[in-house]
């Protein structure tokens, strides 16, 4: 069943040199599966995620059709859109230090995310927050709920973000570079946690990242973006057999743990029409 | 000959001791990596060697000569550092030319074609010489930062996460550049990174740091066969292994 369909999505921004298309005719469909969007900086991958949630403000312009559970998102009034954000589609951002409210206790922030969508009394609210912190594997939920964001580590901050995003029970989670601000040893933990929760709840996931190996490991399907366009779409397990020269070049330029190559192949940007 | 010798090095920031009893030897011409998570003290070791973290005890020897706690021009000339973020480490209102000639001026040298030569070495076209950092891409900026370190013809380069702010395809270019420079000029590298595959490409040995201490020193071969002995290194190794396409 299709959860989200994106048709011919285009995002443009005016600049001194005219309109720039940062997303250029992107189309894809998503069921209850894990989709990875990979690309380098400036490829339009984050803008695609933001456009889905209608988070692009003027002077940026979005055209194309985004359908979420048979509702056309572009046509919805802001009020209905606000109901969808969080309860329908939610988004985990890159760095918990910048996306959590620094002057609000962690537990209150998570409760606020829930209160926006459901009417609950205080006791029920607290119980749900505790369960959610438990689900993101925080050992001492009551203590952590009383902390401020600066008192928690990066890995725990990101788990709190995930708790906040999942507590209204959305059907689709967009994770934009959810682990790039974290240490390698914590990255795996956070991704596995997100993966487990998404599977358990039968949600759809869009994982946006510049890290090819990571996306290949945690997704079912992959879109490779460059210059605002989708260059290649393939199943994650077939990534090594990618056919587009850009994808191949990108894969080859990643150093490997067991690297014995003397020189890493460098992308020849002229091969697919320049940058 | 040893290019760098650290004996029982401890570094403090105020009352917090960040590095505890680190001992490490880097032979001339070798390339060694310090790996670990944020807060493990790996960058602080580099800062102590360059003189940016003066509150240290123990011994630091650079090219056979012990280093004092004060700024030391002779050490600076032989041992240069490349910083992580080329967006932050270059002065926004100085041209590439000004950045490079300042390094020369400090050491009482005149241009004599050094600037043009160094730019060519790092693969930057001569037309970039009078540009400002904001007119360059991330990869080009990191090339400028490497040129700034190289222009004094040092023997040792301290590299603090030189590619982690860059895209993968640009990272490959900079890693290739570092590898060629080392081979051409017989440079010694001490590289700080959290990215194990980068170590596999650029270094022969790695020291794993945790909580300010070195827990294990292993040859890069361990990255190919996983023959680490300390449980923490094994954990780090397991978390970083990257199979493309073969993952369950």
Short mmCIF file of C-alpha atoms in Angstrom, two decimals:
data_model
loop_
_atom_site.label_atom_id
_atom_site.label_comp_id
_atom_site.label_asym_id
_atom_site.label_seq_id
_atom_site.Cartn_x
_atom_site.Cartn_y
_atom_site.Cartn_z
CA UNK A 1 0.00 0.00 0.00
CA UNK A 2 1.30 3.43 -0.88
CA UNK A 3 1.80 5.71 2.08
CA UNK A 4 3.39 8.63 0.34
CA UNK A 5 3.72 9.49 -3.28
CA UNK A 6 5.79 12.34 -4.63
CA UNK A 7 5.33 13.38 -8.24
CA UNK A 8 7.57 15.77 -10.09
CA UNK A 9 8.60 17.69 -6.97
CA UNK A 10 10.50 20.89 -7.68
CA UNK A 11 11.89 23.40 -5.20
CA UNK A 12 13.26 26.70 -6.45
CA UNK A 13 14.97 29.58 -4.69
CA UNK A 14 15.59 33.02 -6.18
CA UNK A 15 19.22 34.13 -6.16
CA UNK A 16 21.11 37.05 -7.64
CA UNK A 17 21.73 34.89 -10.68
CA UNK A 18 18.11 33.92 -11.20
CA UNK A 19 16.01 31.03 -9.97
CA UNK A 20 17.93 27.99 -8.76
CA UNK A 21 16.26 24.60 -8.82
CA UNK A 22 17.53 22.79 -5.76
CA UNK A 23 15.10 19.93 -6.27
CA UNK A 24 14.38 19.23 -9.89
CA UNK A 25 11.52 16.90 -10.80
CA UNK A 26 11.83 14.24 -8.10
CA UNK A 27 9.24 11.44 -8.09
CA UNK A 28 8.99 8.38 -5.90
CA UNK A 29 6.51 6.23 -4.01
CA UNK A 30 6.84 4.91 -0.52
CA UNK A 31 5.02 2.11 1.24
CA UNK A 32 5.64 0.89 4.75
CA UNK A 33 9.29 0.40 3.97
CA UNK A 34 12.65 2.03 4.57
CA UNK A 35 13.80 4.35 1.82
CA UNK A 36 17.25 5.90 1.81
CA UNK A 37 18.06 9.14 0.02
CA UNK A 38 21.81 9.64 -0.47
CA UNK A 39 23.77 12.43 -2.04
CA UNK A 40 26.50 14.94 -1.35
CA UNK A 41 26.00 18.45 0.00
CA UNK A 42 23.82 20.46 -2.32
CA UNK A 43 22.20 17.44 -3.94
CA UNK A 44 18.75 18.48 -2.73
CA UNK A 45 18.19 15.52 -0.40
CA UNK A 46 17.32 17.57 2.69
CA UNK A 47 15.16 19.97 0.69
CA UNK A 48 13.16 16.98 -0.57
CA UNK A 49 12.50 15.94 3.04
CA UNK A 50 11.54 19.45 4.07
CA UNK A 51 9.27 19.94 1.06
CA UNK A 52 7.27 16.85 2.04
CA UNK A 53 6.49 18.42 5.42
CA UNK A 54 5.82 21.79 3.75
CA UNK A 55 8.62 23.36 5.74
CA UNK A 56 9.99 25.45 2.89
CA UNK A 57 9.13 29.08 3.44
CA UNK A 58 8.99 31.86 0.87
CA UNK A 59 10.90 32.99 -1.14
CA UNK A 60 11.45 29.27 -1.74
CA UNK A 61 8.82 27.81 -4.08
CA UNK A 62 7.56 24.26 -4.21
CA UNK A 63 5.66 22.72 -7.12
CA UNK A 64 4.62 19.14 -7.80
CA UNK A 65 2.23 16.78 -6.12
CA UNK A 66 2.75 15.19 -2.71
CA UNK A 67 0.09 12.73 -1.63
CA UNK A 68 0.09 11.30 1.87
CA UNK A 69 -2.57 8.67 2.63
CA UNK A 70 -4.63 10.00 -0.30
CA UNK A 71 -4.52 13.60 0.90
CA UNK A 72 -2.88 16.16 -1.36
CA UNK A 73 -0.54 17.94 1.02
CA UNK A 74 -0.08 21.03 -1.15
CA UNK A 75 -3.81 21.79 -1.07
CA UNK A 76 -4.29 21.41 2.68
CA UNK A 77 -4.91 24.41 4.90
CA UNK A 78 -2.11 25.14 7.38
CA UNK A 79 -4.29 24.00 10.26
CA UNK A 80 -4.75 20.49 8.84
CA UNK A 81 -1.07 20.40 7.89
CA UNK A 82 -0.17 21.05 11.52
CA UNK A 83 -2.19 17.98 12.50
CA UNK A 84 -0.28 15.89 9.98
CA UNK A 85 3.12 17.09 11.17
CA UNK A 86 3.91 14.90 14.14
CA UNK A 87 0.87 12.63 14.06
CA UNK A 88 1.16 11.70 10.37
CA UNK A 89 4.70 12.48 9.33
CA UNK A 90 7.45 13.49 11.71
CA UNK A 91 11.06 14.40 11.27
CA UNK A 92 14.26 13.74 13.22
CA UNK A 93 16.84 16.43 12.57
CA UNK A 94 20.61 16.25 12.48
CA UNK A 95 21.84 17.72 15.71
CA UNK A 96 19.90 17.33 18.98
CA UNK A 97 21.80 20.28 20.44
CA UNK A 98 20.10 22.62 18.00
CA UNK A 99 16.71 21.02 17.63
CA UNK A 100 15.73 20.56 21.28
CA UNK A 101 14.44 23.55 23.24
CA UNK A 102 17.30 24.46 25.59
CA UNK A 103 15.11 26.03 28.30
CA UNK A 104 12.52 23.25 28.61
CA UNK A 105 12.86 20.00 30.49
CA UNK A 106 13.15 16.93 28.28
CA UNK A 107 10.01 15.31 29.68
CA UNK A 108 7.93 18.46 29.10
CA UNK A 109 9.10 18.69 25.50
CA UNK A 110 8.11 15.12 24.79
CA UNK A 111 4.76 15.64 26.55
CA UNK A 112 4.13 18.77 24.47
CA UNK A 113 4.60 16.80 21.27
CA UNK A 114 1.90 14.41 22.45
CA UNK A 115 -0.47 17.02 23.90
CA UNK A 116 -0.64 18.81 20.56
CA UNK A 117 -2.33 15.77 19.05
CA UNK A 118 -4.19 14.02 21.87
CA UNK A 119 -6.26 15.18 24.84
CA UNK A 120 -4.90 13.34 27.86
CA UNK A 121 -4.91 14.01 31.61
CA UNK A 122 -1.65 14.60 33.45
CA UNK A 123 -1.26 11.10 34.79
CA UNK A 124 -1.79 9.44 31.41
CA UNK A 125 0.53 11.95 29.78
CA UNK A 126 3.33 11.14 32.22
CA UNK A 127 2.85 7.43 31.79
CA UNK A 128 3.04 7.72 28.01
CA UNK A 129 6.23 9.82 28.24
CA UNK A 130 7.79 7.28 30.57
CA UNK A 131 6.86 4.38 28.26
CA UNK A 132 8.29 6.21 25.29
CA UNK A 133 11.59 6.97 27.05
CA UNK A 134 11.66 3.34 27.99
CA UNK A 135 11.11 2.34 24.37
CA UNK A 136 14.11 4.39 23.26
CA UNK A 137 16.12 2.47 25.86
CA UNK A 138 16.74 5.18 28.40
CA UNK A 139 17.45 3.41 31.66
CA UNK A 140 16.12 5.87 34.20
CA UNK A 141 13.19 7.57 32.43
CA UNK A 142 11.95 9.56 35.43
CA UNK A 143 15.34 11.14 36.07
CA UNK A 144 16.00 11.88 32.41
CA UNK A 145 12.54 13.47 31.97
CA UNK A 146 13.58 16.09 34.52
CA UNK A 147 16.84 17.02 32.77
CA UNK A 148 17.52 19.93 30.42
CA UNK A 149 18.98 19.22 26.96
CA UNK A 150 22.46 20.48 27.90
CA UNK A 151 22.63 17.86 30.64
CA UNK A 152 22.40 14.91 28.27
CA UNK A 153 24.96 13.46 25.84
CA UNK A 154 24.60 13.63 22.06
CA UNK A 155 23.47 10.03 21.76
CA UNK A 156 20.89 10.42 24.50
CA UNK A 157 19.76 13.74 22.99
CA UNK A 158 19.09 12.00 19.71
CA UNK A 159 17.15 9.23 21.48
CA UNK A 160 15.06 11.93 23.14
CA UNK A 161 14.42 13.47 19.70
CA UNK A 162 13.31 10.07 18.42
CA UNK A 163 11.03 9.63 21.45
CA UNK A 164 9.51 13.03 20.82
CA UNK A 165 8.93 12.29 17.15
CA UNK A 166 7.44 8.84 17.69
CA UNK A 167 5.16 9.55 20.64
CA UNK A 168 2.23 10.89 18.53
CA UNK A 169 2.47 7.60 16.57
CA UNK A 170 3.19 8.91 13.07
CA UNK A 171 2.94 6.63 10.05
CA UNK A 172 6.04 8.04 8.41
CA UNK A 173 9.34 9.15 9.92
CA UNK A 174 11.77 11.33 8.00
CA UNK A 175 15.26 11.21 9.48
CA UNK A 176 17.61 13.84 8.08
CA UNK A 177 21.22 12.86 8.86
CA UNK A 178 20.08 11.56 12.26
CA UNK A 179 23.53 10.39 13.31
CA UNK A 180 26.07 12.65 11.61
CA UNK A 181 26.53 14.68 14.80
CA UNK A 182 27.14 11.54 16.87
CA UNK A 183 30.22 9.44 17.58
CA UNK A 184 30.77 6.30 15.54
CA UNK A 185 30.21 4.00 18.50
CA UNK A 186 26.82 5.61 19.31
CA UNK A 187 25.67 5.91 15.68
CA UNK A 188 25.00 2.21 15.32
CA UNK A 189 23.04 2.13 18.55
CA UNK A 190 20.76 5.03 17.56
CA UNK A 191 20.16 3.64 14.07
CA UNK A 192 19.36 0.15 15.31
CA UNK A 193 16.95 1.65 17.82
CA UNK A 194 15.21 3.71 15.15
CA UNK A 195 15.13 0.71 12.87
CA UNK A 196 13.54 -1.53 15.54
CA UNK A 197 10.89 1.03 16.42
CA UNK A 198 10.02 1.67 12.78
CA UNK A 199 9.66 -2.05 12.09
CA UNK A 200 7.69 -2.79 15.26
CA UNK A 201 5.19 -0.06 14.49
CA UNK A 202 5.03 -0.86 10.78
CA UNK A 203 5.96 2.69 9.83
CA UNK A 204 7.55 4.08 6.71
CA UNK A 205 11.01 5.59 7.01
CA UNK A 206 12.90 8.03 4.83
CA UNK A 207 16.56 8.09 5.87
CA UNK A 208 18.45 11.03 4.40
CA UNK A 209 22.23 10.77 4.57
CA UNK A 210 25.49 11.38 2.77
CA UNK A 211 26.84 8.08 4.08
CA UNK A 212 26.38 5.36 1.47
CA UNK A 213 27.44 2.33 3.55
CA UNK A 214 25.15 3.43 6.37
CA UNK A 215 22.12 3.88 4.13
CA UNK A 216 22.82 0.56 2.43
CA UNK A 217 22.76 -1.15 5.80
CA UNK A 218 19.54 0.32 7.18
CA UNK A 219 17.30 0.73 4.14
CA UNK A 220 15.37 -1.47 1.72
CA UNK A 221 15.53 0.88 -1.22
CA UNK A 222 17.89 3.71 -2.16
CA UNK A 223 17.57 6.86 -4.22
CA UNK A 224 20.82 8.51 -5.27
CA UNK A 225 20.46 12.26 -5.74
CA UNK A 226 22.74 14.73 -7.44
CA UNK A 227 22.03 18.30 -8.55
CA UNK A 228 18.42 18.08 -7.40
CA UNK A 229 17.63 15.01 -9.49
CA UNK A 230 17.28 11.34 -8.73
CA UNK A 231 20.06 9.71 -10.73
CA UNK A 232 19.44 6.15 -9.70
CA UNK A 233 16.97 4.12 -7.69
CA UNK A 234 17.79 0.60 -6.61
CA UNK A 235 17.30 -1.99 -3.89
CA UNK A 236 19.83 -1.54 -1.10
CA UNK A 237 21.21 -5.03 -1.58
CA UNK A 238 21.89 -4.25 -5.24
CA UNK A 239 23.81 -1.07 -4.52
CA UNK A 240 27.14 -2.70 -5.31
CA UNK A 241 25.76 -3.40 -8.78
CA UNK A 242 24.75 0.24 -9.34
CA UNK A 243 24.91 1.28 -12.96
CA UNK A 244 25.01 5.08 -12.97
CA UNK A 245 28.57 6.42 -13.28
CA UNK A 246 27.99 8.90 -10.43
CA UNK A 247 26.84 6.20 -8.01
CA UNK A 248 29.72 3.97 -9.05
CA UNK A 249 32.19 6.81 -8.62
CA UNK A 250 30.78 7.69 -5.23
CA UNK A 251 30.96 4.09 -4.06
CA UNK A 252 34.52 3.68 -5.26
CA UNK A 253 35.71 6.87 -3.58
CA UNK A 254 34.75 5.68 -0.09
CA UNK A 255 37.85 4.31 1.64
CA UNK A 256 37.29 0.80 2.97
CA UNK A 257 38.43 -0.71 6.20
CA UNK A 258 40.51 -3.28 4.32
CA UNK A 259 41.76 -0.82 1.74
CA UNK A 260 44.87 -1.83 -0.15
CA UNK A 261 44.41 0.64 -3.00
CA UNK A 262 47.21 3.15 -3.46
CA UNK A 263 44.99 5.82 -4.92
CA UNK A 264 41.28 6.35 -4.40
CA UNK A 265 39.39 6.88 -7.64
CA UNK A 266 38.25 10.47 -7.93
CA UNK A 267 34.94 11.41 -9.51
CA UNK A 268 35.24 12.74 -13.01
CA UNK A 269 32.43 15.26 -12.83
CA UNK A 270 32.33 15.79 -16.56
CA UNK A 271 31.12 12.21 -17.06
CA UNK A 272 27.47 13.02 -16.35
CA UNK A 273 27.27 16.60 -17.48
CA UNK A 274 29.32 18.43 -14.86
CA UNK A 275 28.27 19.84 -11.52
CA UNK B 1 65.13 8.25 13.87
CA UNK B 2 61.98 9.14 15.78
CA UNK B 3 60.08 12.13 14.51
CA UNK B 4 57.83 12.36 17.54
CA UNK B 5 58.23 10.86 20.96
CA UNK B 6 55.65 11.35 23.69
CA UNK B 7 56.56 10.01 27.11
CA UNK B 8 53.98 9.84 29.87
CA UNK B 9 52.20 12.90 28.48
CA UNK B 10 49.34 14.32 30.54
CA UNK B 11 47.44 17.43 29.47
CA UNK B 12 45.02 19.49 31.54
CA UNK B 13 42.52 22.22 30.77
CA UNK B 14 42.16 24.06 34.06
CA UNK B 15 41.55 21.44 36.70
CA UNK B 16 40.35 18.77 34.26
CA UNK B 17 42.95 16.31 33.13
CA UNK B 18 42.08 15.43 29.53
CA UNK B 19 45.03 13.26 28.55
CA UNK B 20 46.61 10.86 31.04
CA UNK B 21 49.99 9.22 30.68
CA UNK B 22 50.14 8.87 26.91
CA UNK B 23 53.36 7.41 25.47
CA UNK B 24 53.79 7.08 21.74
CA UNK B 25 56.63 7.00 19.25
CA UNK B 26 56.34 7.94 15.60
CA UNK B 27 59.31 7.06 13.41
CA UNK B 28 60.45 9.54 10.77
CA UNK B 29 58.47 8.98 7.59
CA UNK B 30 55.80 6.94 9.35
CA UNK B 31 52.09 7.64 9.43
CA UNK B 32 50.30 6.93 12.69
CA UNK B 33 46.66 7.55 13.60
CA UNK B 34 45.03 8.43 16.90
CA UNK B 35 41.46 7.18 16.90
CA UNK B 36 38.70 7.49 19.45
CA UNK B 37 35.41 9.21 20.20
CA UNK B 38 34.85 12.87 20.95
CA UNK B 39 36.28 13.68 24.35
CA UNK B 40 38.85 10.89 24.23
CA UNK B 41 41.67 13.47 24.19
CA UNK B 42 43.01 12.67 20.74
CA UNK B 43 42.96 16.26 19.42
CA UNK B 44 44.40 17.51 22.72
CA UNK B 45 47.52 15.40 22.13
CA UNK B 46 48.07 17.27 18.85
CA UNK B 47 47.42 20.59 20.53
CA UNK B 48 50.02 19.85 23.20
CA UNK B 49 52.60 19.02 20.51
CA UNK B 50 51.99 22.27 18.61
CA UNK B 51 51.89 24.33 21.79
CA UNK B 52 48.17 25.18 21.75
CA UNK B 53 47.61 23.37 25.06
CA UNK B 54 50.55 24.49 27.19
CA UNK B 55 49.45 22.90 30.48
CA UNK B 56 51.10 19.50 30.13
CA UNK B 57 53.49 17.26 32.03
CA UNK B 58 55.72 14.46 30.76
CA UNK B 59 57.98 14.76 27.74
CA UNK B 60 57.42 15.77 24.14
CA UNK B 61 60.30 15.27 21.74
CA UNK B 62 60.08 16.57 18.19
CA UNK B 63 62.76 15.28 15.79
CA UNK B 64 65.05 14.33 18.65
CA UNK B 65 64.80 17.64 20.52
CA UNK B 66 62.68 18.02 23.66
CA UNK B 67 59.96 20.63 23.39
CA UNK B 68 59.43 23.27 26.08
CA UNK B 69 56.17 24.70 27.29
CA UNK B 70 56.61 28.06 25.59
CA UNK B 71 55.94 28.79 21.93
CA UNK B 72 58.89 27.42 20.02
CA UNK B 73 59.58 28.75 16.56
CA UNK B 74 61.99 25.97 15.64
CA UNK B 75 59.38 23.31 16.46
CA UNK B 76 56.71 25.24 14.56
CA UNK B 77 58.87 25.26 11.46
CA UNK B 78 59.43 21.50 11.50
CA UNK B 79 56.02 20.47 12.73
CA UNK B 80 52.81 21.97 11.32
CA UNK B 81 49.16 21.30 11.92
CA UNK B 82 46.17 21.04 9.56
CA UNK B 83 42.86 21.70 11.26
CA UNK B 84 39.54 19.97 10.85
CA UNK B 85 37.27 22.58 9.44
CA UNK B 86 38.54 24.56 6.46
CA UNK B 87 35.52 26.85 6.88
CA UNK B 88 36.72 27.87 10.33
CA UNK B 89 40.50 27.69 10.09
CA UNK B 90 41.06 30.24 7.30
CA UNK B 91 40.74 33.95 7.98
CA UNK B 92 37.68 35.13 6.03
CA UNK B 93 39.20 38.49 5.11
CA UNK B 94 42.63 37.30 4.02
CA UNK B 95 43.39 36.10 0.52
CA UNK B 96 45.08 32.76 -0.05
CA UNK B 97 48.25 34.71 -0.84
CA UNK B 98 48.10 36.62 2.46
CA UNK B 99 47.55 33.41 4.46
CA UNK B 100 50.57 31.75 2.87
CA UNK B 101 52.94 34.72 2.98
CA UNK B 102 52.12 35.37 6.65
CA UNK B 103 53.46 31.92 7.55
CA UNK B 104 56.66 32.78 5.67
CA UNK B 105 56.98 36.22 7.27
CA UNK B 106 56.71 34.79 10.78
CA UNK B 107 59.73 32.66 10.08
CA UNK B 108 61.65 35.49 8.46
CA UNK B 109 61.43 34.09 4.96
CA UNK B 110 60.52 35.89 1.77
CA UNK B 111 58.32 34.56 -1.00
CA UNK B 112 61.01 33.62 -3.58
CA UNK B 113 58.43 31.61 -5.50
CA UNK B 114 57.46 29.49 -2.49
CA UNK B 115 53.80 30.47 -2.67
CA UNK B 116 53.38 29.56 -6.32
CA UNK B 117 55.30 26.33 -5.81
CA UNK B 118 53.28 25.24 -2.76
CA UNK B 119 49.98 26.01 -4.48
CA UNK B 120 51.07 23.79 -7.36
CA UNK B 121 52.01 21.02 -4.90
CA UNK B 122 48.55 20.90 -3.40
CA UNK B 123 46.98 20.94 -6.83
CA UNK B 124 45.60 24.48 -6.81
CA UNK B 125 45.73 26.52 -9.97
CA UNK B 126 47.69 29.82 -9.81
CA UNK B 127 44.47 31.79 -10.37
CA UNK B 128 43.32 30.89 -6.84
CA UNK B 129 46.21 32.78 -5.28
CA UNK B 130 44.39 36.09 -4.81
CA UNK B 131 40.99 34.70 -3.87
CA UNK B 132 39.24 34.85 -0.52
CA UNK B 133 38.14 31.67 1.30
CA UNK B 134 34.45 32.28 0.52
CA UNK B 135 35.27 32.09 -3.17
CA UNK B 136 36.59 28.54 -2.77
CA UNK B 137 34.85 25.19 -2.32
CA UNK B 138 35.40 23.08 0.81
CA UNK B 139 37.96 20.86 -0.90
CA UNK B 140 39.87 23.86 -2.27
CA UNK B 141 39.90 25.46 1.18
CA UNK B 142 41.34 22.33 2.73
CA UNK B 143 44.01 22.39 0.02
CA UNK B 144 44.84 25.95 1.09
CA UNK B 145 45.05 24.83 4.73
CA UNK B 146 47.44 22.05 3.71
CA UNK B 147 49.47 24.51 1.62
CA UNK B 148 49.71 26.83 4.65
CA UNK B 149 51.17 23.99 6.67
CA UNK B 150 53.49 22.83 3.88
CA UNK B 151 54.93 26.17 2.85
CA UNK B 152 57.51 26.07 5.66
CA UNK B 153 58.73 22.69 4.39
CA UNK B 154 58.03 20.92 7.69
CA UNK B 155 59.00 17.30 8.31
CA UNK B 156 56.03 16.45 10.49
CA UNK B 157 52.37 17.16 9.78
CA UNK B 158 49.75 16.94 12.52
CA UNK B 159 46.40 16.29 10.86
CA UNK B 160 43.28 16.88 12.94
CA UNK B 161 40.33 15.22 11.18
CA UNK B 162 41.46 16.67 7.83
CA UNK B 163 38.54 15.28 5.82
CA UNK B 164 35.59 14.94 8.16
CA UNK B 165 34.03 18.24 7.07
CA UNK B 166 34.16 17.23 3.40
CA UNK B 167 31.93 15.24 1.04
CA UNK B 168 33.03 11.67 0.22
CA UNK B 169 34.12 12.44 -3.32
CA UNK B 170 36.13 15.45 -2.11
CA UNK B 171 37.49 13.41 0.79
CA UNK B 172 38.96 10.98 -1.74
CA UNK B 173 40.80 13.84 -3.48
CA UNK B 174 42.30 15.18 -0.24
CA UNK B 175 43.28 11.70 0.99
CA UNK B 176 45.04 11.04 -2.32
CA UNK B 177 46.81 14.38 -2.03
CA UNK B 178 48.00 13.62 1.51
CA UNK B 179 49.25 10.22 0.43
CA UNK B 180 51.19 11.60 -2.56
CA UNK B 181 52.71 14.46 -0.55
CA UNK B 182 53.94 12.05 2.07
CA UNK B 183 55.56 9.80 -0.50
CA UNK B 184 57.12 12.71 -2.38
CA UNK B 185 58.53 14.66 0.55
CA UNK B 186 59.06 11.91 3.10
CA UNK B 187 56.67 13.55 5.56
CA UNK B 188 55.71 12.09 8.92
CA UNK B 189 51.99 12.11 9.76
CA UNK B 190 50.18 11.99 13.06
CA UNK B 191 46.52 11.84 12.09
CA UNK B 192 43.55 12.26 14.41
CA UNK B 193 40.30 10.76 13.18
CA UNK B 194 37.21 8.84 14.20
CA UNK B 195 36.93 7.28 10.77
CA UNK B 196 38.66 3.88 10.72
CA UNK B 197 38.54 3.36 6.93
CA UNK B 198 40.54 6.59 6.52
CA UNK B 199 43.18 5.10 8.81
CA UNK B 200 43.27 1.98 6.66
CA UNK B 201 44.01 4.09 3.63
CA UNK B 202 46.55 6.52 5.05
CA UNK B 203 48.37 4.98 8.03
CA UNK B 204 50.47 2.00 9.08
CA UNK B 205 49.73 2.05 12.78
CA UNK B 206 46.92 3.28 14.96
CA UNK B 207 46.58 4.10 18.63
CA UNK B 208 43.09 3.72 20.09
CA UNK B 209 42.28 6.33 22.74
CA UNK B 210 39.56 6.32 25.36
CA UNK B 211 39.06 8.63 28.33
CA UNK B 212 42.44 10.31 27.75
CA UNK B 213 44.45 7.09 27.64
CA UNK B 214 45.80 4.93 24.86
CA UNK B 215 44.15 1.55 25.28
CA UNK B 216 45.80 -0.20 22.36
CA UNK B 217 48.39 0.38 19.66
CA UNK B 218 47.90 -1.87 16.66
CA UNK B 219 49.18 -2.14 13.10
CA UNK B 220 46.70 -1.16 10.37
CA UNK B 221 46.63 -4.84 9.46
CA UNK B 222 44.22 -5.22 12.40
CA UNK B 223 41.66 -3.24 10.36
CA UNK B 224 41.78 -5.94 7.69
CA UNK B 225 41.56 -9.00 9.91
CA UNK B 226 40.05 -7.54 13.08
CA UNK B 227 42.89 -8.73 15.29
CA UNK B 228 42.39 -6.14 18.05
CA UNK B 229 42.96 -7.31 21.59
CA UNK B 230 41.33 -4.63 23.76
CA UNK B 231 37.52 -4.98 24.03
CA UNK B 232 37.00 -1.26 23.36
CA UNK B 233 38.99 -1.38 20.10
CA UNK B 234 36.95 -4.40 19.07
CA UNK B 235 33.75 -2.52 19.78
CA UNK B 236 34.93 0.46 17.73
CA UNK B 237 35.96 -1.87 14.93
CA UNK B 238 32.62 -3.68 14.92
CA UNK B 239 30.68 -0.40 14.83
CA UNK B 240 32.67 0.92 11.88
CA UNK B 241 32.71 -2.05 9.56
CA UNK B 242 30.99 -1.08 6.38
CA UNK B 243 29.79 -3.68 3.94
CA UNK B 244 27.97 -2.32 0.98
CA UNK B 245 25.32 -4.51 -0.46
CA UNK B 246 26.20 -7.56 1.61
CA UNK B 247 24.40 -6.44 4.76
CA UNK B 248 21.47 -8.49 6.05
#
